XYZ file of N, CA and C in Angstrom:
567
model
N -5.551 -93.030 78.954
C -6.766 -93.074 78.820
C -7.478 -92.889 78.279
N -9.273 -93.080 78.792
C -10.400 -93.790 78.140
C -11.822 -92.666 77.712
N -11.792 -92.721 76.092
C -12.509 -92.299 75.726
C -13.770 -93.085 75.213
N -15.318 -92.031 75.599
C -16.461 -92.941 75.115
C -17.710 -91.481 74.345
N -17.558 -92.088 73.080
C -18.284 -91.632 72.326
C -19.969 -91.315 72.022
N -21.101 -90.777 71.698
C -22.840 -92.073 71.321
C -22.811 -90.584 70.603
N -23.324 -90.883 69.177
C -23.440 -90.119 68.359
C -24.444 -90.249 67.779
N -25.164 -89.558 67.344
C -26.757 -88.988 66.298
C -26.868 -88.280 65.127
N -26.704 -88.977 63.858
C -27.286 -87.489 62.827
C -28.136 -88.198 61.907
N -28.720 -87.093 61.368
C -30.301 -87.558 60.589
C -30.273 -86.473 59.645
N -30.840 -86.716 58.685
C -31.814 -85.807 57.372
C -32.950 -85.623 58.186
N -33.743 -84.316 57.587
C -35.134 -84.053 58.682
C -35.920 -84.464 57.137
N -36.979 -85.217 57.254
C -37.948 -85.704 55.770
C -36.561 -85.506 54.501
N -35.978 -86.185 54.573
C -35.195 -86.844 53.455
C -34.491 -85.450 52.578
N -34.415 -84.016 53.719
C -34.543 -83.311 52.872
C -32.196 -82.599 52.836
N -32.055 -81.474 52.557
C -30.743 -81.082 52.325
C -30.321 -80.453 54.010
N -31.535 -81.143 54.642
C -31.253 -79.703 56.300
C -30.635 -81.628 57.298
N -29.791 -81.300 58.304
C -29.463 -82.268 59.329
C -29.239 -81.792 59.685
N -29.817 -82.976 60.958
C -29.473 -82.792 62.730
C -28.672 -83.607 63.324
N -28.012 -83.225 64.405
C -26.909 -84.546 64.736
C -27.441 -84.070 66.446
N -26.894 -84.824 67.552
C -26.193 -85.136 68.657
C -25.212 -85.793 68.726
N -24.187 -85.313 69.700
C -23.374 -86.380 70.333
C -22.499 -85.547 71.679
N -22.109 -86.861 72.641
C -21.797 -87.127 73.712
C -20.607 -87.534 74.460
N -19.273 -87.171 74.677
C -17.788 -87.860 74.379
C -17.895 -87.123 76.128
N -17.089 -88.831 76.445
C -16.750 -88.417 78.408
C -15.090 -89.209 77.865
N -13.926 -88.496 78.359
C -12.664 -88.523 78.186
C -12.460 -88.339 79.934
N -11.603 -89.351 79.691
C -10.572 -89.760 81.353
C -9.530 -90.297 81.264
N -8.919 -88.747 81.824
C -7.077 -89.165 82.126
C -6.638 -89.009 83.280
N -6.037 -89.669 83.417
C -5.339 -90.019 84.907
C -6.556 -88.798 86.078
N -6.136 -87.951 86.390
C -7.175 -86.784 87.556
C -8.381 -86.716 86.476
N -8.516 -85.676 85.560
C -8.985 -85.407 85.001
C -10.249 -85.248 83.660
N -11.041 -85.275 84.210
C -12.929 -86.261 83.383
C -13.416 -84.954 82.994
N -13.924 -85.043 81.190
C -14.493 -83.768 80.799
C -15.750 -84.503 80.229
N -16.442 -84.376 79.659
C -17.606 -84.571 79.358
C -18.645 -83.126 78.479
N -18.264 -83.608 76.774
C -18.872 -82.594 75.887
C -20.062 -83.030 75.443
N -21.667 -82.061 75.253
C -22.774 -82.634 74.013
C -22.780 -81.588 73.592
N -22.868 -81.544 72.324
C -23.083 -81.072 71.377
C -24.204 -80.964 70.264
N -24.634 -79.989 69.882
C -26.506 -80.770 69.263
C -25.408 -79.699 67.894
N -25.913 -80.591 66.813
C -25.450 -79.940 65.481
C -26.865 -79.838 64.679
N -26.281 -78.604 63.387
C -27.130 -78.845 62.416
C -26.874 -78.469 61.226
N -26.641 -78.574 59.827
C -26.260 -78.524 58.884
C -27.274 -78.714 57.915
N -27.152 -77.708 56.687
C -27.845 -77.461 55.639
C -26.740 -77.566 54.548
N -27.509 -78.026 53.311
C -27.202 -77.772 51.321
C -27.308 -77.308 50.941
N -26.843 -76.180 50.198
C -27.496 -75.171 48.973
C -27.112 -75.064 48.100
N -28.255 -75.849 47.061
C -27.115 -76.113 45.738
C -27.137 -74.906 45.061
N -25.942 -74.920 44.746
C -25.402 -74.167 43.367
C -26.010 -73.731 42.389
N -25.868 -75.235 42.069
C -26.517 -75.919 40.377
C -26.782 -77.077 40.273
N -26.803 -78.000 39.459
C -26.657 -78.815 39.013
C -25.975 -80.240 40.210
N -25.027 -79.344 39.309
C -23.760 -80.204 40.156
C -22.864 -79.808 41.347
N -23.220 -78.466 41.654
C -22.707 -78.430 43.241
C -23.489 -78.016 43.985
N -23.085 -78.551 45.134
C -24.067 -77.962 46.675
C -22.247 -77.554 47.652
N -23.445 -76.746 48.272
C -22.894 -76.338 49.412
C -22.933 -76.338 50.849
N -22.642 -76.618 51.900
C -22.962 -77.557 52.535
C -22.535 -76.614 54.106
N -23.057 -75.982 54.473
C -23.013 -75.900 55.805
C -23.718 -76.062 57.654
N -22.277 -76.239 58.186
C -22.978 -77.096 59.494
C -22.090 -76.351 60.576
N -23.294 -76.605 62.044
C -22.277 -75.812 62.781
C -23.117 -76.458 64.489
N -22.247 -76.812 65.168
C -22.510 -77.747 66.711
C -22.389 -76.866 67.659
N -23.114 -76.742 68.700
C -23.112 -76.120 70.200
C -23.564 -76.894 70.930
N -22.489 -76.208 72.150
C -23.284 -77.351 73.031
C -22.527 -76.725 75.035
N -21.697 -77.553 75.444
C -21.210 -77.061 76.050
C -20.042 -78.464 76.715
N -19.260 -77.859 77.830
C -18.097 -79.280 78.268
C -18.126 -78.782 79.722
N -17.999 -80.025 80.416
C -18.215 -80.396 81.561
C -16.464 -80.467 81.888
N -16.055 -80.125 83.129
C -15.428 -80.569 83.431
C -14.793 -80.564 85.010
N -14.236 -81.815 84.940
C -14.068 -82.286 86.987
C -12.740 -83.176 87.045
N -12.600 -83.107 88.416
C -11.084 -83.746 89.021
C -11.495 -85.028 89.436
N -10.584 -85.488 89.673
C -11.139 -87.235 90.456
C -10.787 -86.961 91.747
N -11.077 -86.404 93.078
C -10.582 -85.935 93.967
C -9.566 -87.246 94.558
N -9.834 -88.697 94.317
C -8.714 -89.442 94.555
C -7.591 -89.400 94.423
N -7.112 -89.158 93.534
C -6.430 -88.813 92.537
C -5.068 -87.308 93.411
N -5.640 -86.738 93.487
C -5.014 -85.332 93.777
C -4.512 -85.712 95.001
N -2.928 -85.052 94.361
C -1.516 -85.269 95.296
C -1.899 -83.984 96.804
N -1.926 -82.809 96.573
C -2.000 -81.310 97.138
C -3.058 -80.789 96.399
N -4.239 -81.184 97.550
C -5.354 -80.650 97.351
C -5.220 -79.025 97.588
N -3.966 -78.540 97.844
C -4.031 -76.788 98.046
C -3.625 -76.086 96.777
N -3.454 -76.690 95.823
C -2.886 -76.253 94.592
C -3.909 -75.287 93.669
N -3.286 -74.125 93.843
C -4.051 -72.812 92.729
C -4.660 -73.358 91.872
N -4.015 -73.926 91.196
C -4.435 -74.746 89.946
C -5.785 -75.529 89.777
N -5.730 -76.673 90.546
C -6.709 -77.346 90.671
C -8.056 -76.718 91.310
N -8.331 -75.552 92.249
C -9.415 -74.750 92.700
C -9.422 -74.199 91.344
N -8.556 -72.786 90.290
C -9.437 -72.788 89.219
C -9.769 -73.961 88.443
N -9.118 -74.910 88.648
C -9.979 -76.000 87.164
C -11.699 -76.025 87.778
N -11.290 -76.267 88.816
C -12.954 -76.535 89.333
C -14.025 -75.608 89.314
N -13.559 -73.685 89.301
C -14.251 -73.215 89.949
C -14.863 -73.284 87.716
N -14.193 -72.924 86.737
C -14.444 -73.690 85.480
C -15.120 -74.825 85.162
N -15.904 -75.132 85.675
C -16.506 -76.495 86.154
C -17.829 -77.065 84.099
N -17.756 -75.901 83.665
C -18.988 -75.439 82.880
C -18.172 -74.207 81.682
N -18.369 -74.225 80.536
C -17.754 -74.088 79.371
C -18.498 -74.068 77.920
N -18.301 -73.601 77.387
C -19.569 -73.382 75.890
C -18.331 -73.891 75.388
N -19.084 -74.654 74.067
C -18.892 -75.450 73.730
C -19.422 -75.839 71.795
N -18.367 -75.104 70.703
C -19.171 -74.684 69.245
C -17.726 -74.517 68.083
N -18.701 -75.142 67.550
C -17.747 -75.751 66.173
C -18.313 -75.165 64.818
N -17.852 -74.761 63.510
C -18.342 -74.546 62.348
C -17.652 -75.113 61.104
N -18.385 -74.886 60.209
C -17.696 -75.690 59.120
C -17.861 -76.054 57.950
N -17.707 -76.059 56.292
C -18.071 -75.624 54.799
C -17.765 -76.828 54.424
N -18.635 -77.356 53.385
C -18.366 -77.976 52.752
C -19.220 -77.841 50.849
N -18.085 -77.720 50.199
C -18.253 -77.749 48.736
C -18.559 -79.347 48.102
N -18.951 -79.527 47.763
C -19.463 -81.063 46.553
C -20.006 -80.960 45.144
N -19.112 -81.601 44.494
C -19.830 -81.855 43.083
C -20.015 -83.437 42.574
N -21.294 -82.701 41.433
C -21.308 -84.537 40.897
C -20.136 -85.342 40.676
N -18.932 -84.451 40.346
C -18.371 -85.349 40.029
C -17.441 -86.244 41.308
N -18.072 -86.091 42.005
C -16.915 -86.865 43.244
C -16.485 -85.849 44.014
N -15.946 -84.898 43.828
C -14.751 -83.815 44.323
C -15.724 -83.573 45.665
N -14.844 -83.524 46.562
C -15.703 -82.705 47.904
C -14.504 -81.545 48.220
N -14.388 -80.852 49.307
C -13.582 -79.790 49.574
C -13.914 -78.970 50.636
N -13.927 -79.524 51.609
C -13.628 -78.726 53.255
C -13.197 -78.262 54.029
N -13.906 -77.069 55.254
C -12.721 -76.301 56.192
C -13.550 -76.227 57.010
N -12.801 -76.257 58.439
C -13.502 -76.411 59.524
C -13.613 -75.677 60.737
N -13.714 -74.708 61.623
C -12.962 -74.066 62.646
C -13.573 -75.007 63.822
N -12.285 -75.931 64.308
C -13.172 -76.887 65.700
C -13.516 -76.497 66.312
N -12.854 -75.499 67.106
C -12.915 -74.729 68.170
C -13.245 -73.335 68.581
N -14.248 -73.115 69.120
C -15.178 -71.493 68.401
C -14.514 -71.013 69.499
N -14.695 -71.804 70.393
C -14.665 -70.816 72.610
C -13.547 -72.097 72.992
N -12.233 -70.879 73.684
C -12.026 -71.822 73.739
C -11.083 -71.366 75.460
N -10.111 -72.137 76.029
C -9.793 -71.428 77.167
C -7.965 -71.206 76.544
N -7.660 -69.464 77.311
C -6.658 -68.753 77.212
C -5.830 -68.626 78.587
N -5.035 -69.966 78.699
C -4.327 -69.809 79.980
C -3.946 -68.067 80.113
N -4.123 -67.978 81.373
C -3.155 -67.139 81.889
C -2.242 -67.249 82.755
N -0.941 -67.294 82.935
C 0.010 -68.292 84.200
C -0.218 -66.976 85.373
N -0.168 -66.299 85.356
C 0.344 -64.852 86.131
C -1.614 -64.806 87.448
N -2.159 -65.301 85.991
C -3.471 -65.121 87.117
C -3.791 -66.414 87.875
N -3.411 -67.861 87.082
C -4.326 -68.865 86.909
C -5.355 -69.264 86.937
N -5.274 -68.141 85.752
C -7.208 -68.589 85.514
C -6.894 -69.010 83.699
N -8.466 -69.245 83.086
C -8.368 -69.501 81.730
C -9.755 -68.440 81.478
N -9.638 -67.383 80.009
C -10.458 -66.350 79.552
C -9.916 -66.183 78.504
N -10.802 -66.046 77.398
C -10.671 -65.155 76.131
C -11.592 -66.663 75.393
N -11.208 -66.563 73.781
C -11.367 -66.567 72.942
C -10.723 -67.151 72.011
N -10.319 -68.356 71.622
C -8.966 -68.632 70.643
C -10.269 -68.940 69.449
N -10.907 -68.845 68.440
C -11.800 -70.079 67.106
C -10.237 -69.896 66.501
N -9.243 -68.993 66.326
C -8.737 -69.192 64.875
C -7.283 -70.070 65.148
N -6.989 -70.481 66.111
C -6.133 -71.538 66.759
C -6.126 -72.729 66.305
N -7.426 -73.021 65.533
C -7.187 -74.545 64.711
C -8.253 -74.736 63.634
N -7.511 -75.095 62.484
C -7.940 -74.924 61.436
C -8.256 -76.495 60.513
N -8.997 -77.162 60.400
C -9.142 -78.667 59.586
C -9.612 -78.127 57.781
N -8.854 -79.055 57.420
C -8.967 -78.680 55.716
C -9.195 -80.202 54.997
N -10.016 -80.025 54.211
C -10.149 -81.663 54.033
C -10.510 -81.474 52.160
N -10.179 -83.083 52.018
C -10.352 -83.105 50.334
C -10.229 -84.605 50.594
N -11.486 -84.886 49.230
C -11.805 -86.099 49.142
C -12.629 -86.698 47.777
N -12.159 -87.314 47.305
C -12.907 -87.849 46.293
C -13.613 -89.272 46.118
N -14.424 -89.018 45.393
C -15.450 -90.830 45.214
C -16.045 -91.001 43.505
N -14.569 -91.734 43.607
C -15.410 -91.866 41.753
C -16.848 -93.318 41.566
N -17.799 -92.471 41.009
C -18.857 -92.861 41.738
C -19.215 -93.550 39.599
N -19.661 -95.228 39.694
C -19.572 -96.174 38.662
C -21.519 -96.525 38.733
N -21.984 -96.336 38.015
C -23.187 -97.415 37.584
C -23.292 -98.868 37.176
N -23.948 -99.706 38.189
C -23.655 -100.860 37.703
C -24.820 -102.205 37.611
N -25.687 -102.371 36.626
C -26.790 -103.130 36.559
C -26.958 -104.493 37.860
N -27.818 -104.447 38.156
C -27.719 -105.611 39.510
C -29.361 -106.464 39.003
N -29.026 -107.399 39.050
C -30.045 -108.567 38.517
C -31.101 -109.053 39.796
N -31.691 -109.322 39.580
C -33.087 -110.388 40.669
C -33.977 -110.520 39.936
N -34.694 -111.795 40.553
C -35.757 -111.992 40.356
C -36.350 -111.601 39.273
N -37.110 -110.704 39.796
C -38.216 -109.661 39.362
C -37.848 -108.036 38.421
N -36.671 -108.284 38.993
C -36.162 -106.983 37.650
C -34.898 -106.966 37.307
N -34.177 -106.204 37.134
C -33.127 -105.378 36.471
C -33.281 -103.806 36.538
N -32.096 -103.641 37.901
C -31.838 -102.207 38.247
C -30.519 -101.745 38.111
N -30.517 -100.660 37.971
C -29.434 -99.459 38.433
C -28.600 -99.544 39.774
N -27.734 -99.514 40.537
C -27.115 -98.850 41.166
C -26.066 -98.711 41.255
N -25.685 -97.179 42.190
C -24.642 -96.488 42.284
C -23.383 -96.821 43.833
N -22.378 -97.096 43.344
C -21.413 -97.254 44.462
C -20.166 -96.293 44.030
N -19.412 -96.372 45.227
C -17.894 -95.716 44.728
C -17.154 -96.437 45.309
N -16.562 -97.463 43.926
C -15.211 -98.561 44.023
C -13.960 -97.593 44.920
N -13.306 -96.653 44.252
C -12.511 -95.860 44.529
C -12.948 -94.289 45.731
N -12.072 -94.418 46.419
C -11.896 -93.735 47.098
C -10.671 -93.120 48.165
N -10.799 -91.563 48.015
C -9.406 -90.848 48.579
C -10.066 -89.766 49.148
N -9.217 -89.870 50.716
C -9.358 -88.396 51.748
C -8.055 -88.214 51.640
N -8.330 -87.129 52.144
C -7.223 -86.139 52.738
C -7.457 -85.492 54.288
N -6.850 -84.991 54.654
C -7.211 -84.056 55.732
C -6.597 -83.296 56.485
N -5.949 -81.704 56.806
C -5.075 -81.231 57.332
C -5.216 -80.338 58.372
N -4.971 -80.875 59.343
C -5.190 -80.077 60.499
C -3.500 -79.209 60.691
N -3.955 -78.017 60.780
C -3.460 -77.121 61.424
C -3.084 -76.098 63.098
N -2.541 -76.134 63.500
C -2.637 -75.763 65.006
C -1.624 -74.696 65.077
N -1.893 -73.689 65.720
C -0.969 -72.939 66.324
C 0.193 -72.974 67.363
N -0.605 -73.951 68.286
C 0.196 -74.751 69.176
C 1.874 -75.807 68.761
N 1.436 -75.879 66.927
C 2.496 -76.787 66.873
C 2.516 -77.949 65.948
N 1.393 -78.925 66.278
C 1.192 -80.160 66.250
C 0.633 -80.159 65.106
N 0.538 -80.100 63.920
C -0.006 -79.892 62.534
C -0.117 -81.114 62.178
N -1.123 -81.586 61.978
C -0.916 -83.602 61.440
C -1.734 -83.019 59.319
N -1.073 -84.669 58.656
C -1.621 -84.597 57.493
C -1.975 -85.925 57.806
N -3.150 -86.496 57.049
C -3.238 -87.859 56.914
C -3.762 -88.360 55.617
N -3.552 -89.063 55.178
C -3.948 -89.975 53.855
C -4.742 -90.784 53.932
N -5.536 -91.601 53.058
C -6.294 -93.037 53.423
C -7.020 -92.922 51.681
N -6.905 -94.339 51.651
C -7.402 -94.681 49.786
C -7.976 -96.101 50.201
N -8.770 -95.680 49.279
C -9.964 -97.370 49.985
C -10.632 -97.532 48.851
N -10.513 -98.599 48.831
C -10.985 -99.815 47.153
C -12.436 -100.525 47.968
N -13.651 -100.219 47.703
C -14.996 -101.144 47.947
C -15.642 -101.970 46.224
N -15.077 -103.333 47.107
C -15.519 -104.042 45.470
C -16.793 -104.214 45.723
N -17.564 -104.172 46.497
C -18.824 -103.438 46.727
C -19.699 -103.155 47.570
N -20.796 -103.249 47.757
C -20.848 -102.246 49.293
C -20.318 -102.659 50.418
N -20.913 -104.216 50.562
C -20.425 -104.693 52.284
C -18.801 -105.104 52.348
N -18.010 -104.928 50.692
C -16.291 -105.534 51.008
C -15.288 -104.747 50.597
N -14.320 -104.560 51.407
C -13.780 -102.891 50.692
C -12.479 -103.537 51.396
């Protein structure tokens, strides 16, 4: 399998609003997929210590088959796969962040999907609640003095970070990940 991704994200005028774009190409055996997503996110301050971030991405997935790899071109599954070349793609998420460094998030990574109907050899339907992502992270912020020739200034950085991610899937391949990171400085961790 081969995966290539180009990703771009930016804030709009240093506000709490961001936009982005992602293009990914997946090659696995005779199946090739390319997805293009455009993203929008906005942070809503709840008070001085809490911000709620909402985000959504939308675009499409293009599917193709490498015809040089096909063993049986008369297979109805191949014809069905090629008839569904373009599909809509979307995801959405929410994150709550505190000034104390705690972050709690949830996402629906697949808002539109395919539900395979074996009796018809076709794919139809929506399955937005078949997958969920839940995340928790903590970044302990400290302030240290940085001395330079011109003047002394304060610099905030996170020496300790803890990240957890849980992925729930109806198909049964649930995943749990934990990452702890210690940053000695901005450039060394």
